[in-house]
Amino acid sequence: MKEWFERGEGADALKASLEEDVREPEPRDIPALAVESGVFDTQDEYYDTLHEATVEGARRRVEDAVDVAERDVINAVRTLETLNEQINELDERVRDWEEETERVPVAEVNEACDALEEARDETRGFIEERAPELAPNMSNLAGSVLTARLIALAGGLDKLARMPSSTVQVLGAEDALFAHLRGNAPSPKHGVIYVHPYVRGTQKEERGSAARAVAGKLTIAARVDRYAGDLRPELADELDEKIERIRGRGQE
Amino acid sequence: MSGINWVDIDGERYPATEGKRVRDERVVDGKRVWHPRRSKASALLVKGVDIPLEDARVLYLGAGAGTTPSYFADVARAVYAVEFAPSPVSRLVDVAETRDRLFPFFADAREPSKYASVVEGVDILYQDVATRGQADVALKNADFVRDGGHAYVVVKARSEDVTAEPEDKYEEVAKALEEEYDVEDVVDLSPFYDDHAVVVARRQR
């Protein structure tokens, strides 16, 4: 088997070797081999090339992996939304029919509904597994499904991380936002973040503040997820405190 | 000793190395301080276990965002840093850019045959992976370790079984490692880390 540095130049050679070469671990003296082969004059020169190739290679590979993971999560949450709509629609239609007639052939339709519900649970399970890998802090603050919906609406974590929190706050309320901009409606106070218990569960007068607080913290979480990647539980604690204060205001 | 210096801060001794600053770590007398609550390798050193890093070739499994690997790279000859979670790899690569002899790999430590074409024989295997089957990872990578080389395997009791006693878990991992290594010590990392220990072992053929 050729050594990786005999396969070509730098990062491309390394990439090819990491993807194609399967070798049992051994305590080999690769820098010495690299010099013996005549490809490098010194071991330092070999290490310099290895450094450049591993840095570039790892950067490229991880970007590809994040792209794939992100597309998976976005596709899954769009599928989940479609499944939910279909299940609700079918369910409603069958009920209406059953009310009108004594004997209707609904057994097959119910079976199809069961299958759709199973598919929905599977899809939700997939999102719950993948979203925390892609966006650990957002998932910790808002749950996997809402996190996935926000990423899908923004068109990716990268775009979400660049948005101001006022935009994140109304993601999913585009119709209402455009009506407002045309002058026909009040400005929307929340988009899909409405489903967050901290927004939905806050008394109506303070709901706008709650939505702003949730959106603000989620925006920070998206940036940490995009640019740092480590889980910071204090973000959730800070949001807890903020919501407590907002809800307390209504009681005064 | 092992290329690592010691500095005194408020009467406590901390390991420190010379090198370009990576994050917000403390710098004393021009040396980067390894804080024992922020690096398990530092906790291990503070507890009196030597890691002979000077001029060593190191395979680092579970490199995370690269903080401890960057310390290692201050004194080692070469550090091969393997990490499989995408987010920390981005930061690991940023750190590796500042260190000529820190080589980042976005790879799964459970599949060493995929990076064996690039990783050379090493003097030190340092492993800090938080997945199940921690002993298994160290066994699969044992053949990279040169005869007489050292292995330091961080065992996180919680990632294996939440109901078992941590000590039982450490012993179980140590016992499993005997298949490929001679276990020399099991070092509890408290008070710096709860439910963590390092199994110190040596490769003998």
PDB file of N, CA and C in Angstrom, chain B residues 8 17-18 31 39 70 73 83 94-95 107 112 114 118 126 150 160 165 173 203:
ATOM      1  N   ASP B   8       3.816  28.883  41.044  1.00  0.00           N
ATOM      2  CA  ASP B   8       3.081  29.056  42.291  1.00  0.00           C
ATOM      3  C   ASP B   8       2.057  30.169  42.137  1.00  0.00           C
ATOM      4  N   THR B  17       3.219  25.692  30.762  1.00  0.00           N
ATOM      5  CA  THR B  17       4.132  25.495  29.633  1.00  0.00           C
ATOM      6  C   THR B  17       4.236  26.778  28.832  1.00  0.00           C
ATOM      7  N   GLU B  18       5.321  26.893  28.100  1.00  0.00           N
ATOM      8  CA  GLU B  18       5.493  28.046  27.244  1.00  0.00           C
ATOM      9  C   GLU B  18       4.859  27.771  25.893  1.00  0.00           C
ATOM     10  N   LYS B  31       4.346  31.865  31.050  1.00  0.00           N
ATOM     11  CA  LYS B  31       3.935  30.466  30.868  1.00  0.00           C
ATOM     12  C   LYS B  31       2.432  30.305  31.038  1.00  0.00           C
ATOM     13  N   SER B  39      -8.647  21.161  32.938  1.00  0.00           N
ATOM     14  CA  SER B  39      -7.970  20.146  32.154  1.00  0.00           C
ATOM     15  C   SER B  39      -7.716  18.929  33.040  1.00  0.00           C
ATOM     16  N   SER B  70      -3.520  21.510  23.158  1.00  0.00           N
ATOM     17  CA  SER B  70      -2.628  22.653  22.897  1.00  0.00           C
ATOM     18  C   SER B  70      -1.522  22.714  23.951  1.00  0.00           C
ATOM     19  N   ALA B  73       0.958  20.084  23.050  1.00  0.00           N
ATOM     20  CA  ALA B  73       1.749  20.452  21.876  1.00  0.00           C
ATOM     21  C   ALA B  73       2.820  21.495  22.210  1.00  0.00           C
ATOM     22  N   GLU B  83     -10.998  13.795  17.136  1.00  0.00           N
ATOM     23  CA  GLU B  83     -12.285  14.165  17.737  1.00  0.00           C
ATOM     24  C   GLU B  83     -13.391  13.876  16.722  1.00  0.00           C
ATOM     25  N   ASP B  94      -9.044  25.460  14.743  1.00  0.00           N
ATOM     26  CA  ASP B  94      -8.534  26.823  15.002  1.00  0.00           C
ATOM     27  C   ASP B  94      -7.301  26.768  15.907  1.00  0.00           C
ATOM     28  N   VAL B  95      -7.391  25.939  16.958  1.00  0.00           N
ATOM     29  CA  VAL B  95      -6.264  25.815  17.890  1.00  0.00           C
ATOM     30  C   VAL B  95      -5.059  25.197  17.179  1.00  0.00           C
ATOM     31  N   ALA B 107     -12.361  12.298  13.130  1.00  0.00           N
ATOM     32  CA  ALA B 107     -12.477  10.852  12.921  1.00  0.00           C
ATOM     33  C   ALA B 107     -13.025  10.182  14.176  1.00  0.00           C
ATOM     34  N   PRO B 112      -9.918   2.954  14.405  1.00  0.00           N
ATOM     35  CA  PRO B 112      -8.535   3.405  14.174  1.00  0.00           C
ATOM     36  C   PRO B 112      -7.961   2.999  12.811  1.00  0.00           C
ATOM     37  N   LYS B 114      -9.038   3.583  10.126  1.00  0.00           N
ATOM     38  CA  LYS B 114      -9.268   4.656   9.158  1.00  0.00           C
ATOM     39  C   LYS B 114      -8.235   5.767   9.238  1.00  0.00           C
ATOM     40  N   VAL B 118      -1.960   7.391   8.655  1.00  0.00           N
ATOM     41  CA  VAL B 118      -1.363   8.708   8.885  1.00  0.00           C
ATOM     42  C   VAL B 118      -0.748   8.847  10.282  1.00  0.00           C
ATOM     43  N   TYR B 126      -3.237   9.256  25.097  1.00  0.00           N
ATOM     44  CA  TYR B 126      -4.052   9.951  26.089  1.00  0.00           C
ATOM     45  C   TYR B 126      -5.484   9.918  25.575  1.00  0.00           C
ATOM     46  N   HIS B 150       3.328   4.866  27.283  1.00  0.00           N
ATOM     47  CA  HIS B 150       2.335   5.052  28.334  1.00  0.00           C
ATOM     48  C   HIS B 150       0.933   5.274  27.782  1.00  0.00           C
ATOM     49  N   GLU B 160     -20.980   5.419  31.599  1.00  0.00           N
ATOM     50  CA  GLU B 160     -21.127   3.969  31.450  1.00  0.00           C
ATOM     51  C   GLU B 160     -22.431   3.496  32.095  1.00  0.00           C
ATOM     52  N   GLU B 165     -21.357   2.044  41.320  1.00  0.00           N
ATOM     53  CA  GLU B 165     -20.390   2.845  42.068  1.00  0.00           C
ATOM     54  C   GLU B 165     -19.246   3.238  41.137  1.00  0.00           C
ATOM     55  N   VAL B 173     -12.787  -0.962  34.002  1.00  0.00           N
ATOM     56  CA  VAL B 173     -12.033  -0.477  32.843  1.00  0.00           C
ATOM     57  C   VAL B 173     -10.566  -0.898  32.969  1.00  0.00           C
ATOM     58  N   ARG B 203       2.410   0.008  27.882  1.00  0.00           N
ATOM     59  CA  ARG B 203       2.329  -0.973  26.813  1.00  0.00           C
ATOM     60  C   ARG B 203       3.563  -1.860  26.884  1.00  0.00           C
TER      61      ARG B 203
END
